Amino acid sequence: DTEVTQTPKHLVMGMTNKKSLKCEQHMGHRAMYWYKQKAKKPPELMFVYSYEKLSINESVPSRFSPECPNSSLLNLHLHALQPEDSALYLCASSQDGGRGFWYTQYFGPGTRLTVL
Amino acid sequence: KQEVTQIPAALSVPEGENLVLNCSFTDSAIYNLQWFRQDPGKGLTSLLLIQSSQREQTSGRLNASLDKSSGRSTLYIAASQPGDSATYLCARGAGSYQLTFGKGTKLSVIP
């Protein structure tokens, strides 16, 4: 099973709302990632968790707050977003070789976020 | 800054043709090279991963090669089918979990 699941599939929110995106995998992967993808652009890395610890934060604004409650779950908490944050948010996971080394990344279907 | 370039940006071929997608990267200190497929509005599907110590990988009708010295990778698709129509992304892997994507090649296979 190489499945990464993401919920919800679509999300529409106002700039004052608080919402969360959820990602789950049961492949035993210990590295989990959040990416942001704007229309007709490649994915851009936002955060990486390695063994449930935040390993990389690519200078993402604080209105995006990641959380890794256990080795299978990854959340992205959203607050006070801007219309330009509208995008496809992709979660991925991979085996973690430690010290920044990793293997094939498996992606979820994404959450299409629209900020009004 | 590490750059990944994919040429062509779009490609249209008749069904049954063999085709090659190209990917080039600027830094030869590569960790791995991964090819993905993305259907419109969907997530990414991993196709092939080539570690830096390897020269090629094969899966079914797909073959990917890696030439670190020239900073190039190619994805060869044999006997193309309409179901192969999608955007193909190559991504260069570096240490610290970094995966840098190219802008993709949009492939249309015409029945």
PDB file of C-alpha atoms in Angstrom:
ATOM      1  CA  ASP A   1       0.000   0.000   0.000  1.00  0.00           C
ATOM      2  CA  THR A   2       1.604   3.270  -1.158  1.00  0.00           C
ATOM      3  CA  GLU A   3      -1.300   5.533  -0.307  1.00  0.00           C
ATOM      4  CA  VAL A   4      -1.192   8.954   1.252  1.00  0.00           C
ATOM      5  CA  THR A   5      -4.633  10.327   2.060  1.00  0.00           C
ATOM      6  CA  GLN A   6      -5.572  13.972   2.480  1.00  0.00           C
ATOM      7  CA  THR A   7      -8.727  15.601   3.783  1.00  0.00           C
ATOM      8  CA  PRO A   8     -10.621  17.612   2.842  1.00  0.00           C
ATOM      9  CA  LYS A   9     -10.372  17.463  -0.954  1.00  0.00           C
ATOM     10  CA  HIS A  10     -11.646  21.017  -1.300  1.00  0.00           C
ATOM     11  CA  LEU A  11     -11.751  23.856   1.203  1.00  0.00           C
ATOM     12  CA  VAL A  12     -13.129  27.364   0.872  1.00  0.00           C
ATOM     13  CA  MET A  13     -12.397  29.754   3.710  1.00  0.00           C
ATOM     14  CA  GLY A  14     -12.569  33.417   4.527  1.00  0.00           C
ATOM     15  CA  MET A  15      -9.566  35.421   5.632  1.00  0.00           C
ATOM     16  CA  THR A  16     -10.664  35.357   9.273  1.00  0.00           C
ATOM     17  CA  ASN A  17     -11.354  31.619   9.462  1.00  0.00           C
ATOM     18  CA  LYS A  18      -9.283  28.931  11.140  1.00  0.00           C
ATOM     19  CA  LYS A  19      -9.145  25.568   9.416  1.00  0.00           C
ATOM     20  CA  SER A  20      -6.899  22.518   9.278  1.00  0.00           C
ATOM     21  CA  LEU A  21      -5.689  20.201   6.553  1.00  0.00           C
ATOM     22  CA  LYS A  22      -5.047  16.578   7.416  1.00  0.00           C
ATOM     23  CA  CYS A  23      -2.677  14.022   5.922  1.00  0.00           C
ATOM     24  CA  GLU A  24      -2.309  10.359   6.820  1.00  0.00           C
ATOM     25  CA  GLN A  25      -0.065   7.489   5.729  1.00  0.00           C
ATOM     26  CA  HIS A  26       0.350   3.935   6.983  1.00  0.00           C
ATOM     27  CA  MET A  27       3.513   2.973   5.143  1.00  0.00           C
ATOM     28  CA  GLY A  28       5.731   3.378   8.197  1.00  0.00           C
ATOM     29  CA  HIS A  29       7.395   6.422   6.667  1.00  0.00           C
ATOM     30  CA  ARG A  30       9.109   8.697   9.168  1.00  0.00           C
ATOM     31  CA  ALA A  31       9.544  11.735   6.883  1.00  0.00           C
ATOM     32  CA  MET A  32       6.459  13.762   5.998  1.00  0.00           C
ATOM     33  CA  TYR A  33       6.204  16.870   3.876  1.00  0.00           C
ATOM     34  CA  TRP A  34       3.886  19.747   3.000  1.00  0.00           C
ATOM     35  CA  TYR A  35       4.093  21.321  -0.447  1.00  0.00           C
ATOM     36  CA  LYS A  36       2.219  24.207  -2.015  1.00  0.00           C
ATOM     37  CA  GLN A  37       1.407  24.196  -5.717  1.00  0.00           C
ATOM     38  CA  LYS A  38      -0.004  27.194  -7.565  1.00  0.00           C
ATOM     39  CA  ALA A  39      -1.740  26.743 -10.906  1.00  0.00           C
ATOM     40  CA  LYS A  40       0.605  25.733 -13.724  1.00  0.00           C
ATOM     41  CA  LYS A  41       3.605  25.830 -11.384  1.00  0.00           C
ATOM     42  CA  PRO A  42       5.663  23.024  -9.844  1.00  0.00           C
ATOM     43  CA  PRO A  43       5.239  22.119  -6.166  1.00  0.00           C
ATOM     44  CA  GLU A  44       7.223  24.143  -3.640  1.00  0.00           C
ATOM     45  CA  LEU A  45       8.365  22.666  -0.345  1.00  0.00           C
ATOM     46  CA  MET A  46       6.904  24.249   2.804  1.00  0.00           C
ATOM     47  CA  PHE A  47       7.739  21.964   5.739  1.00  0.00           C
ATOM     48  CA  VAL A  48       9.447  18.660   6.471  1.00  0.00           C
ATOM     49  CA  TYR A  49       9.002  16.504   9.554  1.00  0.00           C
ATOM     50  CA  SER A  50      11.538  13.831  10.339  1.00  0.00           C
ATOM     51  CA  TYR A  51      10.629  11.387  13.108  1.00  0.00           C
ATOM     52  CA  GLU A  52       7.836  13.733  14.209  1.00  0.00           C
ATOM     53  CA  LYS A  53      10.212  16.672  14.605  1.00  0.00           C
ATOM     54  CA  LEU A  54      10.103  19.746  12.376  1.00  0.00           C
ATOM     55  CA  SER A  55      13.229  19.508  10.277  1.00  0.00           C
ATOM     56  CA  ILE A  56      12.686  22.121   7.595  1.00  0.00           C
ATOM     57  CA  ASN A  57      10.602  25.296   7.468  1.00  0.00           C
ATOM     58  CA  GLU A  58      11.106  27.028   4.126  1.00  0.00           C
ATOM     59  CA  SER A  59      10.460  30.525   5.508  1.00  0.00           C
ATOM     60  CA  VAL A  60       6.714  29.939   5.456  1.00  0.00           C
ATOM     61  CA  PRO A  61       4.522  32.698   6.978  1.00  0.00           C
ATOM     62  CA  SER A  62       3.303  31.995  10.504  1.00  0.00           C
ATOM     63  CA  ARG A  63      -0.317  31.889   9.331  1.00  0.00           C
ATOM     64  CA  PHE A  64       0.591  28.317   8.303  1.00  0.00           C
ATOM     65  CA  SER A  65       1.287  26.124  11.320  1.00  0.00           C
ATOM     66  CA  PRO A  66       2.291  22.484  10.849  1.00  0.00           C
ATOM     67  CA  GLU A  67       1.820  19.739  13.398  1.00  0.00           C
ATOM     68  CA  CYS A  68       2.877  16.090  13.465  1.00  0.00           C
ATOM     69  CA  PRO A  69       0.958  14.423  16.331  1.00  0.00           C
ATOM     70  CA  ASN A  70       2.266  10.936  15.543  1.00  0.00           C
ATOM     71  CA  SER A  71       4.242   9.041  12.924  1.00  0.00           C
ATOM     72  CA  SER A  72       1.200   8.559  10.659  1.00  0.00           C
ATOM     73  CA  LEU A  73      -0.446  11.953  10.830  1.00  0.00           C
ATOM     74  CA  LEU A  74       0.466  15.397   9.595  1.00  0.00           C
ATOM     75  CA  ASN A  75      -1.690  18.477   9.989  1.00  0.00           C
ATOM     76  CA  LEU A  76      -1.475  21.976   8.564  1.00  0.00           C
ATOM     77  CA  HIS A  77      -3.326  24.588  10.598  1.00  0.00           C
ATOM     78  CA  LEU A  78      -4.455  27.661   8.710  1.00  0.00           C
ATOM     79  CA  HIS A  79      -5.316  31.046  10.177  1.00  0.00           C
ATOM     80  CA  ALA A  80      -5.813  34.525   8.735  1.00  0.00           C
ATOM     81  CA  LEU A  81      -4.904  33.433   5.224  1.00  0.00           C
ATOM     82  CA  GLN A  82      -4.726  35.740   2.239  1.00  0.00           C
ATOM     83  CA  PRO A  83      -6.336  35.212  -1.190  1.00  0.00           C
ATOM     84  CA  GLU A  84      -2.854  34.609  -2.648  1.00  0.00           C
ATOM     85  CA  ASP A  85      -2.591  31.523  -0.426  1.00  0.00           C
ATOM     86  CA  SER A  86      -5.169  29.822  -2.643  1.00  0.00           C
ATOM     87  CA  ALA A  87      -3.437  26.764  -4.106  1.00  0.00           C
ATOM     88  CA  LEU A  88      -3.269  22.975  -4.107  1.00  0.00           C
ATOM     89  CA  TYR A  89      -1.654  21.779  -0.876  1.00  0.00           C
ATOM     90  CA  LEU A  90       0.102  18.468  -1.243  1.00  0.00           C
ATOM     91  CA  CYS A  91       1.285  16.123   1.456  1.00  0.00           C
ATOM     92  CA  ALA A  92       4.007  13.558   0.853  1.00  0.00           C
ATOM     93  CA  SER A  93       5.860  10.921   2.830  1.00  0.00           C
ATOM     94  CA  SER A  94       9.020   8.881   2.421  1.00  0.00           C
ATOM     95  CA  GLN A  95      11.314   6.523   4.229  1.00  0.00           C
ATOM     96  CA  ASP A  96      13.809   8.492   6.250  1.00  0.00           C
ATOM     97  CA  GLY A  97      17.444   7.443   6.119  1.00  0.00           C
ATOM     98  CA  GLY A  98      18.404   9.949   8.781  1.00  0.00           C
ATOM     99  CA  ARG A  99      20.632  13.031   8.526  1.00  0.00           C
ATOM    100  CA  GLY A 100      18.589  14.459   5.670  1.00  0.00           C
ATOM    101  CA  PHE A 101      18.738  11.354   3.491  1.00  0.00           C
ATOM    102  CA  TRP A 102      15.475  10.039   2.121  1.00  0.00           C
ATOM    103  CA  TYR A 103      13.912   7.826  -0.504  1.00  0.00           C
ATOM    104  CA  THR A 104      10.983   7.938  -2.947  1.00  0.00           C
ATOM    105  CA  GLN A 105       8.420  10.535  -1.965  1.00  0.00           C
ATOM    106  CA  TYR A 106       4.796   9.440  -2.237  1.00  0.00           C
ATOM    107  CA  PHE A 107       2.227  12.168  -2.668  1.00  0.00           C
ATOM    108  CA  GLY A 108      -1.387  12.472  -1.640  1.00  0.00           C
ATOM    109  CA  PRO A 109      -4.119  13.808  -3.961  1.00  0.00           C
ATOM    110  CA  GLY A 110      -3.963  17.259  -2.396  1.00  0.00           C
ATOM    111  CA  THR A 111      -6.402  19.725  -0.873  1.00  0.00           C
ATOM    112  CA  ARG A 112      -7.629  22.471  -3.186  1.00  0.00           C
ATOM    113  CA  LEU A 113      -7.773  25.585  -0.998  1.00  0.00           C
ATOM    114  CA  THR A 114      -9.614  28.755  -1.973  1.00  0.00           C
ATOM    115  CA  VAL A 115      -9.317  31.830   0.255  1.00  0.00           C
ATOM    116  CA  LEU A 116     -12.002  34.448  -0.292  1.00  0.00           C
TER     117      LEU A 116
ATOM    118  CA  LYS B   1      20.225  28.354  -6.737  1.00  0.00           C
ATOM    119  CA  GLN B   2      19.607  24.844  -8.001  1.00  0.00           C
ATOM    120  CA  GLU B   3      17.617  24.851 -11.240  1.00  0.00           C
ATOM    121  CA  VAL B   4      15.736  22.079 -12.968  1.00  0.00           C
ATOM    122  CA  THR B   5      14.707  22.611 -16.583  1.00  0.00           C
ATOM    123  CA  GLN B   6      12.362  20.469 -18.620  1.00  0.00           C
ATOM    124  CA  ILE B   7      12.140  20.562 -22.372  1.00  0.00           C
ATOM    125  CA  PRO B   8       9.786  20.658 -24.189  1.00  0.00           C
ATOM    126  CA  ALA B   9       7.106  22.418 -22.133  1.00  0.00           C
ATOM    127  CA  ALA B  10       4.421  20.643 -24.146  1.00  0.00           C
ATOM    128  CA  LEU B  11       4.419  17.703 -26.518  1.00  0.00           C
ATOM    129  CA  SER B  12       1.704  16.188 -28.680  1.00  0.00           C
ATOM    130  CA  VAL B  13       2.220  12.779 -30.297  1.00  0.00           C
ATOM    131  CA  PRO B  14       0.034  10.202 -32.058  1.00  0.00           C
ATOM    132  CA  GLU B  15      -0.785   7.033 -30.182  1.00  0.00           C
ATOM    133  CA  GLY B  16       1.830   4.298 -30.473  1.00  0.00           C
ATOM    134  CA  GLU B  17       4.833   6.589 -30.801  1.00  0.00           C
ATOM    135  CA  ASN B  18       7.895   6.267 -28.636  1.00  0.00           C
ATOM    136  CA  LEU B  19       8.924   9.534 -27.014  1.00  0.00           C
ATOM    137  CA  VAL B  20      11.588  11.115 -24.832  1.00  0.00           C
ATOM    138  CA  LEU B  21      11.170  13.791 -22.196  1.00  0.00           C
ATOM    139  CA  ASN B  22      14.218  15.745 -21.125  1.00  0.00           C
ATOM    140  CA  CYS B  23      15.304  17.124 -17.784  1.00  0.00           C
ATOM    141  CA  SER B  24      18.478  19.054 -16.971  1.00  0.00           C
ATOM    142  CA  PHE B  25      19.816  20.309 -13.651  1.00  0.00           C
ATOM    143  CA  THR B  26      22.558  22.733 -12.738  1.00  0.00           C
ATOM    144  CA  ASP B  27      24.226  21.058  -9.776  1.00  0.00           C
ATOM    145  CA  SER B  28      25.904  17.693 -10.324  1.00  0.00           C
ATOM    146  CA  ALA B  29      25.960  17.014  -6.564  1.00  0.00           C
ATOM    147  CA  ILE B  30      22.691  15.217  -6.957  1.00  0.00           C
ATOM    148  CA  TYR B  31      21.278  12.805  -4.395  1.00  0.00           C
ATOM    149  CA  ASN B  32      18.575  11.272  -6.559  1.00  0.00           C
ATOM    150  CA  LEU B  33      16.317  12.087  -9.493  1.00  0.00           C
ATOM    151  CA  GLN B  34      12.627  11.351  -9.396  1.00  0.00           C
ATOM    152  CA  TRP B  35      10.057  11.399 -12.198  1.00  0.00           C
ATOM    153  CA  PHE B  36       6.405  12.068 -11.442  1.00  0.00           C
ATOM    154  CA  ARG B  37       3.168  12.191 -13.352  1.00  0.00           C
ATOM    155  CA  GLN B  38       0.420  14.678 -12.521  1.00  0.00           C
ATOM    156  CA  ASP B  39      -3.089  14.611 -13.939  1.00  0.00           C
ATOM    157  CA  PRO B  40      -5.006  17.941 -13.999  1.00  0.00           C
ATOM    158  CA  GLY B  41      -5.988  19.075 -10.505  1.00  0.00           C
ATOM    159  CA  LYS B  42      -4.576  15.914  -8.933  1.00  0.00           C
ATOM    160  CA  GLY B  43      -1.636  14.935  -6.790  1.00  0.00           C
ATOM    161  CA  LEU B  44       1.649  13.515  -8.025  1.00  0.00           C
ATOM    162  CA  THR B  45       2.225   9.874  -8.866  1.00  0.00           C
ATOM    163  CA  SER B  46       5.789   8.660  -8.482  1.00  0.00           C
ATOM    164  CA  LEU B  47       6.978   6.895 -11.639  1.00  0.00           C
ATOM    165  CA  LEU B  48      10.669   6.196 -11.195  1.00  0.00           C
ATOM    166  CA  LEU B  49      13.460   7.089  -8.782  1.00  0.00           C
ATOM    167  CA  ILE B  50      17.109   6.942  -9.796  1.00  0.00           C
ATOM    168  CA  GLN B  51      19.688   7.100  -7.025  1.00  0.00           C
ATOM    169  CA  SER B  52      22.874   9.033  -7.777  1.00  0.00           C
ATOM    170  CA  SER B  53      24.823   5.767  -7.969  1.00  0.00           C
ATOM    171  CA  GLN B  54      22.527   4.388 -10.693  1.00  0.00           C
ATOM    172  CA  ARG B  55      22.343   5.144 -14.385  1.00  0.00           C
ATOM    173  CA  GLU B  56      18.827   4.038 -15.209  1.00  0.00           C
ATOM    174  CA  GLN B  57      15.589   2.554 -13.929  1.00  0.00           C
ATOM    175  CA  THR B  58      12.808   0.764 -15.790  1.00  0.00           C
ATOM    176  CA  SER B  59       9.160   0.167 -15.036  1.00  0.00           C
ATOM    177  CA  GLY B  60       6.966  -1.334 -17.713  1.00  0.00           C
ATOM    178  CA  ARG B  61       6.970   0.982 -20.757  1.00  0.00           C
ATOM    179  CA  LEU B  62       8.974   3.626 -18.898  1.00  0.00           C
ATOM    180  CA  ASN B  63      12.729   3.968 -18.756  1.00  0.00           C
ATOM    181  CA  ALA B  64      14.558   6.780 -17.001  1.00  0.00           C
ATOM    182  CA  SER B  65      18.258   7.487 -17.316  1.00  0.00           C
ATOM    183  CA  LEU B  66      20.590   9.705 -15.329  1.00  0.00           C
ATOM    184  CA  ASP B  67      23.851  11.268 -16.482  1.00  0.00           C
ATOM    185  CA  LYS B  68      25.300  13.211 -13.576  1.00  0.00           C
ATOM    186  CA  SER B  69      28.326  14.471 -15.462  1.00  0.00           C
ATOM    187  CA  SER B  70      26.179  16.288 -18.024  1.00  0.00           C
ATOM    188  CA  GLY B  71      23.414  17.129 -15.559  1.00  0.00           C
ATOM    189  CA  ARG B  72      20.713  15.372 -17.549  1.00  0.00           C
ATOM    190  CA  SER B  73      17.951  12.842 -17.157  1.00  0.00           C
ATOM    191  CA  THR B  74      15.593  11.462 -19.771  1.00  0.00           C
ATOM    192  CA  LEU B  75      12.278   9.671 -19.474  1.00  0.00           C
ATOM    193  CA  TYR B  76      11.560   7.325 -22.345  1.00  0.00           C
ATOM    194  CA  ILE B  77       7.971   6.219 -22.900  1.00  0.00           C
ATOM    195  CA  ALA B  78       7.480   3.331 -25.305  1.00  0.00           C
ATOM    196  CA  ALA B  79       4.350   2.756 -27.382  1.00  0.00           C
ATOM    197  CA  SER B  80       2.497   5.759 -25.995  1.00  0.00           C
ATOM    198  CA  GLN B  81      -1.213   5.483 -25.158  1.00  0.00           C
ATOM    199  CA  PRO B  82      -3.924   8.135 -24.654  1.00  0.00           C
ATOM    200  CA  GLY B  83      -3.898   7.262 -20.942  1.00  0.00           C
ATOM    201  CA  ASP B  84      -0.317   8.532 -20.788  1.00  0.00           C
ATOM    202  CA  SER B  85      -1.578  12.081 -21.335  1.00  0.00           C
ATOM    203  CA  ALA B  86      -0.571  14.093 -18.264  1.00  0.00           C
ATOM    204  CA  THR B  87       2.090  16.512 -17.055  1.00  0.00           C
ATOM    205  CA  TYR B  88       5.413  14.843 -16.328  1.00  0.00           C
ATOM    206  CA  LEU B  89       7.605  16.426 -13.676  1.00  0.00           C
ATOM    207  CA  CYS B  90      11.194  15.661 -12.936  1.00  0.00           C
ATOM    208  CA  ALA B  91      12.593  16.504  -9.524  1.00  0.00           C
ATOM    209  CA  ARG B  92      16.170  16.680  -8.384  1.00  0.00           C
ATOM    210  CA  GLY B  93      16.789  15.408  -4.892  1.00  0.00           C
ATOM    211  CA  ALA B  94      19.453  16.881  -2.651  1.00  0.00           C
ATOM    212  CA  GLY B  95      20.323  16.310   0.977  1.00  0.00           C
ATOM    213  CA  SER B  96      18.138  17.683   3.771  1.00  0.00           C
ATOM    214  CA  TYR B  97      14.996  16.314   2.106  1.00  0.00           C
ATOM    215  CA  GLN B  98      15.151  18.887  -0.668  1.00  0.00           C
ATOM    216  CA  LEU B  99      13.316  18.054  -3.869  1.00  0.00           C
ATOM    217  CA  THR B 100      13.492  20.707  -6.586  1.00  0.00           C
ATOM    218  CA  PHE B 101      10.962  20.346  -9.370  1.00  0.00           C
ATOM    219  CA  GLY B 102      11.082  21.340 -12.994  1.00  0.00           C
ATOM    220  CA  LYS B 103       8.062  23.077 -14.512  1.00  0.00           C
ATOM    221  CA  GLY B 104       6.989  19.908 -16.259  1.00  0.00           C
ATOM    222  CA  THR B 105       6.244  18.677 -19.763  1.00  0.00           C
ATOM    223  CA  LYS B 106       2.580  18.469 -20.695  1.00  0.00           C
ATOM    224  CA  LEU B 107       2.104  15.379 -22.837  1.00  0.00           C
ATOM    225  CA  SER B 108      -0.913  14.787 -25.074  1.00  0.00           C
ATOM    226  CA  VAL B 109      -1.220  11.424 -26.811  1.00  0.00           C
ATOM    227  CA  ILE B 110      -3.701  11.635 -29.667  1.00  0.00           C
ATOM    228  CA  PRO B 111      -5.773   8.500 -30.409  1.00  0.00           C
TER     229      PRO B 111
END
